[in-house]
Amino acid sequence: MITGAGTEQETGTGSTGAGRAALPPTEIERRLHAAHEPARDGGSGAGPGGEGRRANAKEGRNGAARTDAVLDVLSGTRLYLLVPRLYADTPGYAPPLPTHRDPVTGRTCVPVLTPGVLPPWHPEWVFRQITLGELARIWPDNGWQLAVNLGTRFAVTLDARPKHRKAWEDACARTGAQLGGRLLTHSGGPLHGPLAHGLALGAQLAVHNGLVWNQLGAAYEDYATDIARLRSPWGVHNRADYRETLDALLTTRLVGRVQESVLHTRRRLVRRLGRTPSYQEWSAAVSSTLHAHDASAAELAEADNTLRAVVRYEERFRADGALAPEGRVDTLAAFDLGRAVNVVRLALGARYITPPEAEQAVLTLGEAARTAYTSWAGFSLGYALTRVLHFDQDGAEIAERKYQESLAQHRILTQDPTSPYRNIPWS
């Protein structure tokens, strides 16, 4: 059984104002609201005799279809549980599912939120992500209900008896519970201006992970995951580590030095020749430059591999329509700058920094990106090329998968009419 909202939940962080906005905050809430809308077929199920029975049957079928549609939405998104930060930071302590007693029905509910209706950032309240399938496995009481977005316009309440939880698991199996590979925009987040521009630098990773791209809020992925992702691979355990890592990314010191020098050599040749150099001209110039700097044999080999891979991937990008026939990728800086936005959002989610600090960092990254590139397409291809170069030596199967992922992300961001790359001027 599925019903509408109960009363507003008290969270200690303020009400979920985004949930009462005129527009659904994200595509997730829009789809959830549409799936839960009653079918307007005019049949009340209250007529006498056969008409009533047919109407009841039709209403039952419509109700089952709505329930399946709602579960399909919920099985394909992260759900969030509010957790006091003190509990989340206590080693070995797994807090129970939070509960709320509906004063109207007297039923106990487990309140969860979808990504678009998380309340504002708070230093002492954090969120744990959970999936519908995981909830089905750990559910403690058959009499409880699942309350999604309680107290908002996008609220749904689900019964949670064993047969209902089996339907949750069936929905996860049916949809594959795919969370990544999609563009999510928050209608209440920055959509224009310098802050939106800076946040859009991180849209590649946001699309890859299926996260909202334009938010500096309560969570990036969730509190524990944000902390874990900072620790590995970034080695960030505190504010000082974060500052050091951000500085390295801002100055693009983490992009491969040899790889960037290969592209830098081509840029110099273009300026000198007034055209794109041939492969032979480029290769000779790279070799000459590295020998002049007493490069090691390993660096010479890396440069040769990089040059060959750049030529190969640029040809593939051209063949796939992502790169113009005479186009080039002139710098790999996008990879560090795009990842830097991710690090800022992770540090905010980990409570290492505050929202004003995060905003200032994102604005600084935006300025650096405008210096390095002249367009969103150029930035996006710089990010994509660096990513495929990174995985090029990991075997043909992995390299091909990463290429296809990178190409798909580039196409989403450069072709989707709702993409920030289509709606925010570069300069």
Tab-separated table of C-alpha atoms in Angstrom:
chain	number	residue	atom	x	y	z
A	1	MET	CA	0.000	0.000	0.000
A	2	ILE	CA	1.198	3.506	-0.796
A	3	THR	CA	-0.161	6.767	0.575
A	4	GLY	CA	0.607	10.468	0.645
A	5	ALA	CA	2.479	12.482	3.232
A	6	GLY	CA	1.960	12.643	6.949
A	7	THR	CA	3.067	15.561	9.101
A	8	GLU	CA	6.388	17.335	8.849
A	9	GLN	CA	9.323	15.631	10.530
A	10	GLU	CA	11.328	17.537	13.109
A	11	THR	CA	14.996	17.042	12.237
A	12	GLY	CA	16.831	19.585	14.306
A	13	THR	CA	18.180	21.149	11.100
A	14	GLY	CA	15.137	23.124	10.017
A	15	SER	CA	12.420	22.126	7.606
A	16	THR	CA	13.167	20.919	4.118
A	17	GLY	CA	12.271	24.156	2.396
A	18	ALA	CA	13.512	22.908	-0.965
A	19	GLY	CA	10.770	20.290	-0.936
A	20	ARG	CA	8.094	22.980	-0.942
A	21	ALA	CA	9.543	24.893	-3.872
A	22	ALA	CA	7.323	25.546	-6.852
A	23	LEU	CA	9.361	23.140	-8.968
A	24	PRO	CA	10.658	19.697	-8.021
A	25	PRO	CA	14.237	20.221	-6.789
A	26	THR	CA	15.662	17.529	-9.098
A	27	GLU	CA	14.559	15.032	-11.713
A	28	ILE	CA	14.250	12.442	-8.931
A	29	GLU	CA	11.521	14.342	-7.084
A	30	ARG	CA	9.777	15.170	-10.361
A	31	ARG	CA	9.615	11.504	-11.313
A	32	LEU	CA	8.554	10.502	-7.812
A	33	HIS	CA	5.741	13.050	-7.820
A	34	ALA	CA	4.599	11.966	-11.295
A	35	ALA	CA	4.672	8.282	-10.326
A	36	HIS	CA	2.578	8.928	-7.230
A	37	GLU	CA	-0.061	11.057	-9.016
A	38	PRO	CA	-3.427	9.215	-8.972
A	39	ALA	CA	-4.671	8.140	-12.380
A	40	ARG	CA	-7.334	10.586	-13.564
A	41	ASP	CA	-9.649	8.068	-15.161
A	42	GLY	CA	-12.837	9.246	-13.457
A	43	GLY	CA	-13.528	5.848	-11.872
A	44	SER	CA	-14.173	6.072	-8.139
A	45	GLY	CA	-14.791	2.426	-7.551
A	46	ALA	CA	-17.946	3.302	-5.640
A	47	GLY	CA	-20.616	2.439	-8.235
A	48	PRO	CA	-23.153	-0.363	-7.656
A	49	GLY	CA	-22.994	-3.887	-8.925
A	50	GLY	CA	-20.793	-4.817	-11.866
A	51	GLU	CA	-19.827	-1.204	-12.560
A	52	GLY	CA	-18.481	-0.905	-9.052
A	53	ARG	CA	-16.579	-4.166	-9.309
A	54	ARG	CA	-15.030	-3.138	-12.643
A	55	ALA	CA	-14.114	0.275	-11.233
A	56	ASN	CA	-12.606	-1.320	-8.137
A	57	ALA	CA	-10.569	-3.699	-10.270
A	58	LYS	CA	-9.394	-0.842	-12.451
A	59	GLU	CA	-8.472	1.250	-9.433
A	60	GLY	CA	-6.602	-1.710	-7.996
A	61	ARG	CA	-4.630	-2.132	-11.195
A	62	ASN	CA	-3.870	1.581	-11.305
A	63	GLY	CA	-2.776	1.531	-7.674
A	64	ALA	CA	-0.445	-1.399	-8.287
A	65	ALA	CA	1.008	0.334	-11.336
A	66	ARG	CA	1.592	3.516	-9.335
A	67	THR	CA	3.288	1.547	-6.588
A	68	ASP	CA	5.586	-0.145	-9.098
A	69	ALA	CA	6.390	3.225	-10.678
A	70	VAL	CA	7.227	4.735	-7.282
A	71	LEU	CA	9.422	1.778	-6.369
A	72	ASP	CA	11.232	2.030	-9.707
A	73	VAL	CA	12.125	5.625	-8.881
A	74	LEU	CA	13.174	4.863	-5.311
A	75	SER	CA	15.233	1.813	-6.289
A	76	GLY	CA	17.307	3.983	-8.632
A	77	THR	CA	18.271	6.714	-6.196
A	78	ARG	CA	20.127	7.255	-2.967
A	79	LEU	CA	17.940	7.678	0.089
A	80	TYR	CA	19.215	9.569	3.121
A	81	LEU	CA	18.875	9.053	6.857
A	82	LEU	CA	19.513	11.921	9.273
A	83	VAL	CA	22.220	11.079	11.841
A	84	PRO	CA	23.669	13.202	14.674
A	85	ARG	CA	27.329	13.771	13.844
A	86	LEU	CA	28.269	12.584	17.338
A	87	TYR	CA	26.807	9.152	16.524
A	88	ALA	CA	28.437	9.060	13.095
A	89	ASP	CA	31.849	9.820	14.637
A	90	THR	CA	31.561	7.178	17.367
A	91	PRO	CA	33.797	4.207	16.392
A	92	GLY	CA	31.957	0.913	16.146
A	93	TYR	CA	28.547	2.423	16.814
A	94	ALA	CA	25.807	1.730	14.278
A	95	PRO	CA	22.814	3.904	15.147
A	96	PRO	CA	19.375	2.347	14.661
A	97	LEU	CA	17.067	3.566	11.934
A	98	PRO	CA	15.540	6.911	12.946
A	99	THR	CA	11.810	6.835	13.608
A	100	HIS	CA	8.938	9.300	13.646
A	101	ARG	CA	5.454	8.740	15.045
A	102	ASP	CA	2.721	10.111	12.816
A	103	PRO	CA	0.277	11.915	15.137
A	104	VAL	CA	-2.573	11.401	12.658
A	105	THR	CA	-2.315	7.646	12.133
A	106	GLY	CA	-0.314	6.690	15.208
A	107	ARG	CA	1.974	4.634	12.919
A	108	THR	CA	5.736	4.580	13.368
A	109	CYS	CA	7.642	5.668	10.253
A	110	VAL	CA	11.272	5.575	9.198
A	111	PRO	CA	11.857	8.964	7.518
A	112	VAL	CA	14.196	9.105	4.532
A	113	LEU	CA	14.932	11.897	2.059
A	114	THR	CA	15.749	11.944	-1.631
A	115	PRO	CA	18.786	14.002	-2.764
A	116	GLY	CA	16.876	17.117	-3.750
A	117	VAL	CA	15.197	17.751	-0.394
A	118	LEU	CA	18.134	17.518	1.991
A	119	PRO	CA	18.074	20.462	4.419
A	120	PRO	CA	20.906	23.007	4.503
A	121	TRP	CA	24.394	22.138	5.729
A	122	HIS	CA	24.699	21.932	9.518
A	123	PRO	CA	27.923	21.236	11.442
A	124	GLU	CA	26.356	18.710	13.841
A	125	TRP	CA	23.769	16.918	11.681
A	126	VAL	CA	24.904	14.633	8.874
A	127	PHE	CA	23.405	12.080	6.529
A	128	ARG	CA	23.868	8.410	5.816
A	129	GLN	CA	22.934	7.153	2.373
A	130	ILE	CA	20.990	3.932	2.035
A	131	THR	CA	19.247	2.115	-0.784
A	132	LEU	CA	15.756	0.677	-0.965
A	133	GLY	CA	17.249	-2.804	-1.220
A	134	GLU	CA	19.315	-2.322	1.923
A	135	LEU	CA	16.275	-1.051	3.803
A	136	ALA	CA	14.384	-4.178	2.753
A	137	ARG	CA	17.125	-6.363	4.218
A	138	ILE	CA	17.536	-4.590	7.573
A	139	TRP	CA	13.926	-3.528	8.247
A	140	PRO	CA	13.238	-4.163	11.967
A	141	ASP	CA	9.432	-4.075	12.378
A	142	ASN	CA	6.618	-5.236	10.098
A	143	GLY	CA	4.275	-2.606	11.505
A	144	TRP	CA	6.450	0.352	10.571
A	145	GLN	CA	6.161	2.374	7.376
A	146	LEU	CA	8.732	3.982	5.132
A	147	ALA	CA	8.136	7.739	4.877
A	148	VAL	CA	9.899	9.313	1.918
A	149	ASN	CA	10.301	13.116	2.032
A	150	LEU	CA	7.929	13.418	4.962
A	151	GLY	CA	6.309	16.832	5.207
A	152	THR	CA	7.145	17.941	1.663
A	153	ARG	CA	5.201	18.154	-1.594
A	154	PHE	CA	7.108	15.096	-2.798
A	155	ALA	CA	6.144	12.782	0.049
A	156	VAL	CA	5.248	9.109	-0.265
A	157	THR	CA	4.543	6.633	2.529
A	158	LEU	CA	4.956	2.895	1.916
A	159	ASP	CA	3.850	-0.083	3.967
A	160	ALA	CA	6.756	-2.324	4.902
A	161	ARG	CA	5.411	-5.771	5.653
A	162	PRO	CA	7.333	-8.728	4.219
A	163	LYS	CA	5.352	-8.805	0.952
A	164	HIS	CA	5.990	-5.083	0.479
A	165	ARG	CA	9.726	-5.413	1.190
A	166	LYS	CA	9.850	-8.239	-1.346
A	167	ALA	CA	8.425	-5.751	-3.871
A	168	TRP	CA	11.215	-3.312	-2.931
A	169	GLU	CA	13.815	-5.959	-3.688
A	170	ASP	CA	12.046	-6.894	-6.934
A	171	ALA	CA	12.164	-3.243	-8.002
A	172	CYS	CA	15.901	-3.097	-7.324
A	173	ALA	CA	16.401	-6.211	-9.431
A	174	ARG	CA	14.141	-4.822	-12.159
A	175	THR	CA	15.890	-1.468	-12.444
A	176	GLY	CA	19.391	-2.684	-11.708
A	177	ALA	CA	19.651	0.069	-9.065
A	178	GLN	CA	21.869	2.124	-11.382
A	179	LEU	CA	22.812	5.332	-9.588
A	180	GLY	CA	25.451	6.811	-11.907
A	181	GLY	CA	25.693	8.047	-15.465
A	182	ARG	CA	23.045	10.792	-15.289
A	183	LEU	CA	22.859	14.561	-15.031
A	184	LEU	CA	21.100	15.850	-11.906
A	185	THR	CA	20.463	19.570	-11.487
A	186	HIS	CA	18.998	21.131	-8.350
A	187	SER	CA	16.485	23.833	-9.273
A	188	GLY	CA	17.261	25.683	-6.040
A	189	GLY	CA	21.038	25.584	-6.475
A	190	PRO	CA	23.253	28.003	-8.436
A	191	LEU	CA	22.262	27.908	-12.114
A	192	HIS	CA	24.018	31.039	-13.422
A	193	GLY	CA	26.967	33.194	-12.479
A	194	PRO	CA	30.505	32.522	-11.211
A	195	LEU	CA	29.559	30.001	-8.495
A	196	ALA	CA	27.516	27.899	-10.924
A	197	HIS	CA	30.393	28.096	-13.414
A	198	GLY	CA	32.852	26.829	-10.812
A	199	LEU	CA	30.577	24.009	-9.672
A	200	ALA	CA	30.043	22.945	-13.299
A	201	LEU	CA	33.772	22.158	-13.507
A	202	GLY	CA	32.972	19.162	-11.315
A	203	ALA	CA	30.034	18.019	-13.438
A	204	GLN	CA	32.008	15.185	-15.046
A	205	LEU	CA	32.380	13.418	-11.703
A	206	ALA	CA	28.849	14.351	-10.660
A	207	VAL	CA	27.441	12.731	-13.814
A	208	HIS	CA	29.692	9.699	-13.378
A	209	ASN	CA	28.405	9.149	-9.820
A	210	GLY	CA	24.813	10.295	-10.416
A	211	LEU	CA	25.079	13.200	-7.958
A	212	VAL	CA	23.672	16.721	-8.112
A	213	TRP	CA	26.294	18.952	-9.761
A	214	ASN	CA	25.242	22.382	-8.459
A	215	GLN	CA	25.117	22.060	-4.697
A	216	LEU	CA	27.312	22.950	-1.759
A	217	GLY	CA	25.126	21.377	0.875
A	218	ALA	CA	24.544	18.829	3.584
A	219	ALA	CA	26.266	15.973	1.751
A	220	TYR	CA	28.145	15.256	-1.448
A	221	GLU	CA	27.589	11.494	-1.344
A	222	ASP	CA	27.147	10.993	2.395
A	223	TYR	CA	29.119	11.788	5.549
A	224	ALA	CA	30.990	8.502	5.942
A	225	THR	CA	31.657	8.132	2.221
A	226	ASP	CA	32.845	11.718	1.886
A	227	ILE	CA	35.371	11.145	4.669
A	228	ALA	CA	36.469	7.813	3.165
A	229	ARG	CA	36.929	9.272	-0.333
A	230	LEU	CA	39.095	12.062	1.073
A	231	ARG	CA	41.298	9.567	2.876
A	232	SER	CA	41.697	7.346	-0.186
A	233	PRO	CA	42.916	8.243	-2.718
A	234	TRP	CA	43.604	11.806	-1.588
A	235	GLY	CA	45.274	11.199	1.766
A	236	VAL	CA	43.180	13.978	3.334
A	237	HIS	CA	42.461	13.492	7.042
A	238	ASN	CA	41.957	17.071	8.231
A	239	ARG	CA	41.760	20.719	7.195
A	240	ALA	CA	45.506	21.052	6.701
A	241	ASP	CA	45.634	18.037	4.380
A	242	TYR	CA	42.674	19.442	2.458
A	243	ARG	CA	44.352	22.825	1.993
A	244	GLU	CA	47.544	21.194	0.718
A	245	THR	CA	45.667	18.952	-1.725
A	246	LEU	CA	43.494	21.798	-3.004
A	247	ASP	CA	46.571	23.945	-3.645
A	248	ALA	CA	48.187	21.104	-5.606
A	249	LEU	CA	45.075	20.660	-7.722
A	250	LEU	CA	44.559	24.388	-8.230
A	251	THR	CA	48.075	24.690	-9.628
A	252	THR	CA	47.565	21.460	-11.654
A	253	ARG	CA	50.554	19.740	-10.066
A	254	LEU	CA	48.839	16.324	-9.947
A	255	VAL	CA	48.303	15.935	-13.697
A	256	GLY	CA	51.197	13.869	-15.070
A	257	ARG	CA	54.172	16.203	-15.568
A	258	VAL	CA	55.498	14.304	-18.566
A	259	GLN	CA	52.054	14.031	-20.153
A	260	GLU	CA	51.433	17.766	-19.798
A	261	SER	CA	54.887	18.568	-21.196
A	262	VAL	CA	54.061	16.570	-24.332
A	263	LEU	CA	51.018	18.745	-24.986
A	264	HIS	CA	52.940	21.895	-24.032
A	265	THR	CA	55.528	21.079	-26.692
A	266	ARG	CA	52.781	20.814	-29.312
A	267	ARG	CA	51.338	24.175	-28.241
A	268	ARG	CA	54.735	25.797	-28.732
A	269	LEU	CA	55.030	24.234	-32.171
A	270	VAL	CA	51.575	25.493	-33.154
A	271	ARG	CA	52.548	29.032	-32.197
A	272	ARG	CA	55.817	28.798	-34.092
A	273	LEU	CA	54.540	27.046	-37.218
A	274	GLY	CA	51.104	28.628	-37.361
A	275	ARG	CA	49.558	25.190	-37.832
A	276	THR	CA	49.212	21.814	-36.118
A	277	PRO	CA	52.526	19.969	-36.442
A	278	SER	CA	52.785	16.572	-38.051
A	279	TYR	CA	53.321	13.514	-35.885
A	280	GLN	CA	57.013	13.409	-36.869
A	281	GLU	CA	57.551	17.104	-36.078
A	282	TRP	CA	55.848	16.747	-32.739
A	283	SER	CA	57.714	13.575	-31.780
A	284	ALA	CA	61.080	15.100	-32.695
A	285	ALA	CA	60.361	18.234	-30.663
A	286	VAL	CA	59.285	16.209	-27.609
A	287	SER	CA	62.436	14.087	-27.792
A	288	SER	CA	64.654	17.158	-28.188
A	289	THR	CA	63.028	18.948	-25.243
A	290	LEU	CA	63.325	15.972	-22.908
A	291	HIS	CA	66.949	15.313	-23.848
A	292	ALA	CA	67.742	18.961	-23.191
A	293	HIS	CA	66.352	18.501	-19.674
A	294	ASP	CA	68.315	15.262	-19.088
A	295	ALA	CA	65.164	13.158	-18.940
A	296	SER	CA	65.487	9.569	-17.810
A	297	ALA	CA	64.837	6.580	-20.043
A	298	ALA	CA	61.554	6.020	-18.197
A	299	GLU	CA	60.454	9.591	-18.883
A	300	LEU	CA	61.361	9.261	-22.560
A	301	ALA	CA	59.308	6.077	-22.790
A	302	GLU	CA	56.370	7.690	-20.976
A	303	ALA	CA	56.473	10.659	-23.324
A	304	ASP	CA	56.486	8.419	-26.387
A	305	ASN	CA	53.555	6.383	-25.049
A	306	THR	CA	51.670	9.575	-24.192
A	307	LEU	CA	52.189	11.070	-27.647
A	308	ARG	CA	50.963	7.922	-29.359
A	309	ALA	CA	47.957	7.648	-27.027
A	310	VAL	CA	47.004	11.312	-27.485
A	311	VAL	CA	47.040	10.913	-31.261
A	312	ARG	CA	44.979	7.730	-31.030
A	313	TYR	CA	42.351	9.129	-28.671
A	314	GLU	CA	42.061	12.444	-30.488
A	315	GLU	CA	41.393	10.494	-33.682
A	316	ARG	CA	38.708	8.521	-31.860
A	317	PHE	CA	37.133	11.682	-30.474
A	318	ARG	CA	37.040	13.105	-34.011
A	319	ALA	CA	35.513	9.931	-35.430
A	320	ASP	CA	32.861	10.009	-32.689
A	321	GLY	CA	32.048	13.657	-33.377
A	322	ALA	CA	33.357	14.960	-30.053
A	323	LEU	CA	36.378	16.789	-31.498
A	324	ALA	CA	36.425	19.002	-34.593
A	325	PRO	CA	38.412	17.731	-37.611
A	326	GLU	CA	41.229	20.214	-36.904
A	327	GLY	CA	40.663	20.303	-33.147
A	328	ARG	CA	43.264	19.565	-30.476
A	329	VAL	CA	43.397	19.114	-26.717
A	330	ASP	CA	46.043	21.591	-25.578
A	331	THR	CA	46.191	20.966	-21.823
A	332	LEU	CA	45.168	18.372	-19.275
A	333	ALA	CA	44.532	20.959	-16.530
A	334	ALA	CA	40.789	20.204	-16.591
A	335	PHE	CA	41.370	16.914	-14.799
A	336	ASP	CA	42.920	18.563	-11.741
A	337	LEU	CA	40.487	21.486	-11.716
A	338	GLY	CA	37.436	19.263	-12.118
A	339	ARG	CA	38.625	16.907	-9.399
A	340	ALA	CA	39.381	19.895	-7.170
A	341	VAL	CA	35.685	20.833	-7.151
A	342	ASN	CA	34.992	17.268	-6.074
A	343	VAL	CA	37.537	17.574	-3.233
A	344	VAL	CA	35.946	20.838	-2.075
A	345	ARG	CA	32.494	19.248	-1.981
A	346	LEU	CA	33.859	16.176	-0.185
A	347	ALA	CA	35.564	18.383	2.417
A	348	LEU	CA	32.308	20.267	2.966
A	349	GLY	CA	30.447	16.974	3.374
A	350	ALA	CA	33.126	15.769	5.812
A	351	ARG	CA	32.703	19.001	7.851
A	352	TYR	CA	36.372	19.956	7.321
A	353	ILE	CA	35.278	23.317	5.895
A	354	THR	CA	32.228	25.582	5.999
A	355	PRO	CA	29.949	26.602	3.105
A	356	PRO	CA	31.541	30.083	2.729
A	357	GLU	CA	34.994	28.482	2.514
A	358	ALA	CA	33.712	26.013	-0.070
A	359	GLU	CA	32.161	28.795	-2.159
A	360	GLN	CA	35.383	30.790	-2.202
A	361	ALA	CA	37.391	27.730	-3.260
A	362	VAL	CA	34.972	26.965	-6.101
A	363	LEU	CA	35.107	30.574	-7.316
A	364	THR	CA	38.921	30.436	-7.363
A	365	LEU	CA	38.841	27.198	-9.363
A	366	GLY	CA	36.491	28.801	-11.871
A	367	GLU	CA	38.958	31.631	-12.448
A	368	ALA	CA	41.792	29.155	-12.995
A	369	ALA	CA	39.740	27.167	-15.516
A	370	ARG	CA	38.896	30.265	-17.569
A	371	THR	CA	42.609	30.977	-17.827
A	372	ALA	CA	43.416	27.482	-19.080
A	373	TYR	CA	40.504	26.966	-21.533
A	374	THR	CA	38.317	28.989	-23.857
A	375	SER	CA	35.146	26.858	-23.882
A	376	TRP	CA	33.171	24.198	-22.063
A	377	ALA	CA	33.785	21.746	-24.897
A	378	GLY	CA	37.543	22.279	-24.608
A	379	PHE	CA	37.437	21.844	-20.845
A	380	SER	CA	35.319	18.714	-21.124
A	381	LEU	CA	37.615	17.117	-23.695
A	382	GLY	CA	40.657	17.987	-21.596
A	383	TYR	CA	39.069	16.139	-18.693
A	384	ALA	CA	38.025	13.199	-20.859
A	385	LEU	CA	41.428	12.826	-22.522
A	386	THR	CA	43.268	12.851	-19.194
A	387	ARG	CA	40.930	10.232	-17.827
A	388	VAL	CA	41.396	7.848	-20.749
A	389	LEU	CA	45.174	8.379	-20.692
A	390	HIS	CA	45.138	7.452	-17.012
A	391	PHE	CA	43.544	4.081	-17.769
A	392	ASP	CA	45.264	3.447	-21.104
A	393	GLN	CA	47.832	1.046	-19.643
A	394	ASP	CA	45.288	-1.005	-17.655
A	395	GLY	CA	44.398	-3.392	-20.459
A	396	ALA	CA	42.248	-3.104	-23.566
A	397	GLU	CA	38.958	-3.991	-21.850
A	398	ILE	CA	39.307	-1.409	-19.060
A	399	ALA	CA	40.646	1.253	-21.433
A	400	GLU	CA	37.708	0.773	-23.791
A	401	ARG	CA	35.176	0.932	-20.954
A	402	LYS	CA	36.709	4.142	-19.628
A	403	TYR	CA	36.734	5.658	-23.102
A	404	GLN	CA	33.051	4.900	-23.610
A	405	GLU	CA	32.202	6.270	-20.137
A	406	SER	CA	34.171	9.446	-20.806
A	407	LEU	CA	32.600	9.920	-24.230
A	408	ALA	CA	29.114	9.414	-22.778
A	409	GLN	CA	29.747	11.962	-20.007
A	410	HIS	CA	31.099	14.468	-22.542
A	411	ARG	CA	28.030	14.011	-24.741
A	412	ILE	CA	25.628	14.400	-21.834
A	413	LEU	CA	27.285	17.625	-20.726
A	414	THR	CA	27.675	19.150	-24.181
A	415	GLN	CA	24.366	18.015	-25.698
A	416	ASP	CA	21.742	17.790	-22.937
A	417	PRO	CA	19.691	21.022	-23.113
A	418	THR	CA	19.589	21.170	-19.304
A	419	SER	CA	23.368	20.843	-18.946
A	420	PRO	CA	25.324	23.681	-17.353
A	421	TYR	CA	27.659	23.527	-20.352
A	422	ARG	CA	24.692	24.607	-22.523
A	423	ASN	CA	23.357	27.275	-20.161
A	424	ILE	CA	26.335	28.960	-18.472
A	425	PRO	CA	28.613	31.159	-20.621
A	426	TRP	CA	32.244	30.124	-20.376
A	427	SER	CA	33.693	33.606	-20.149
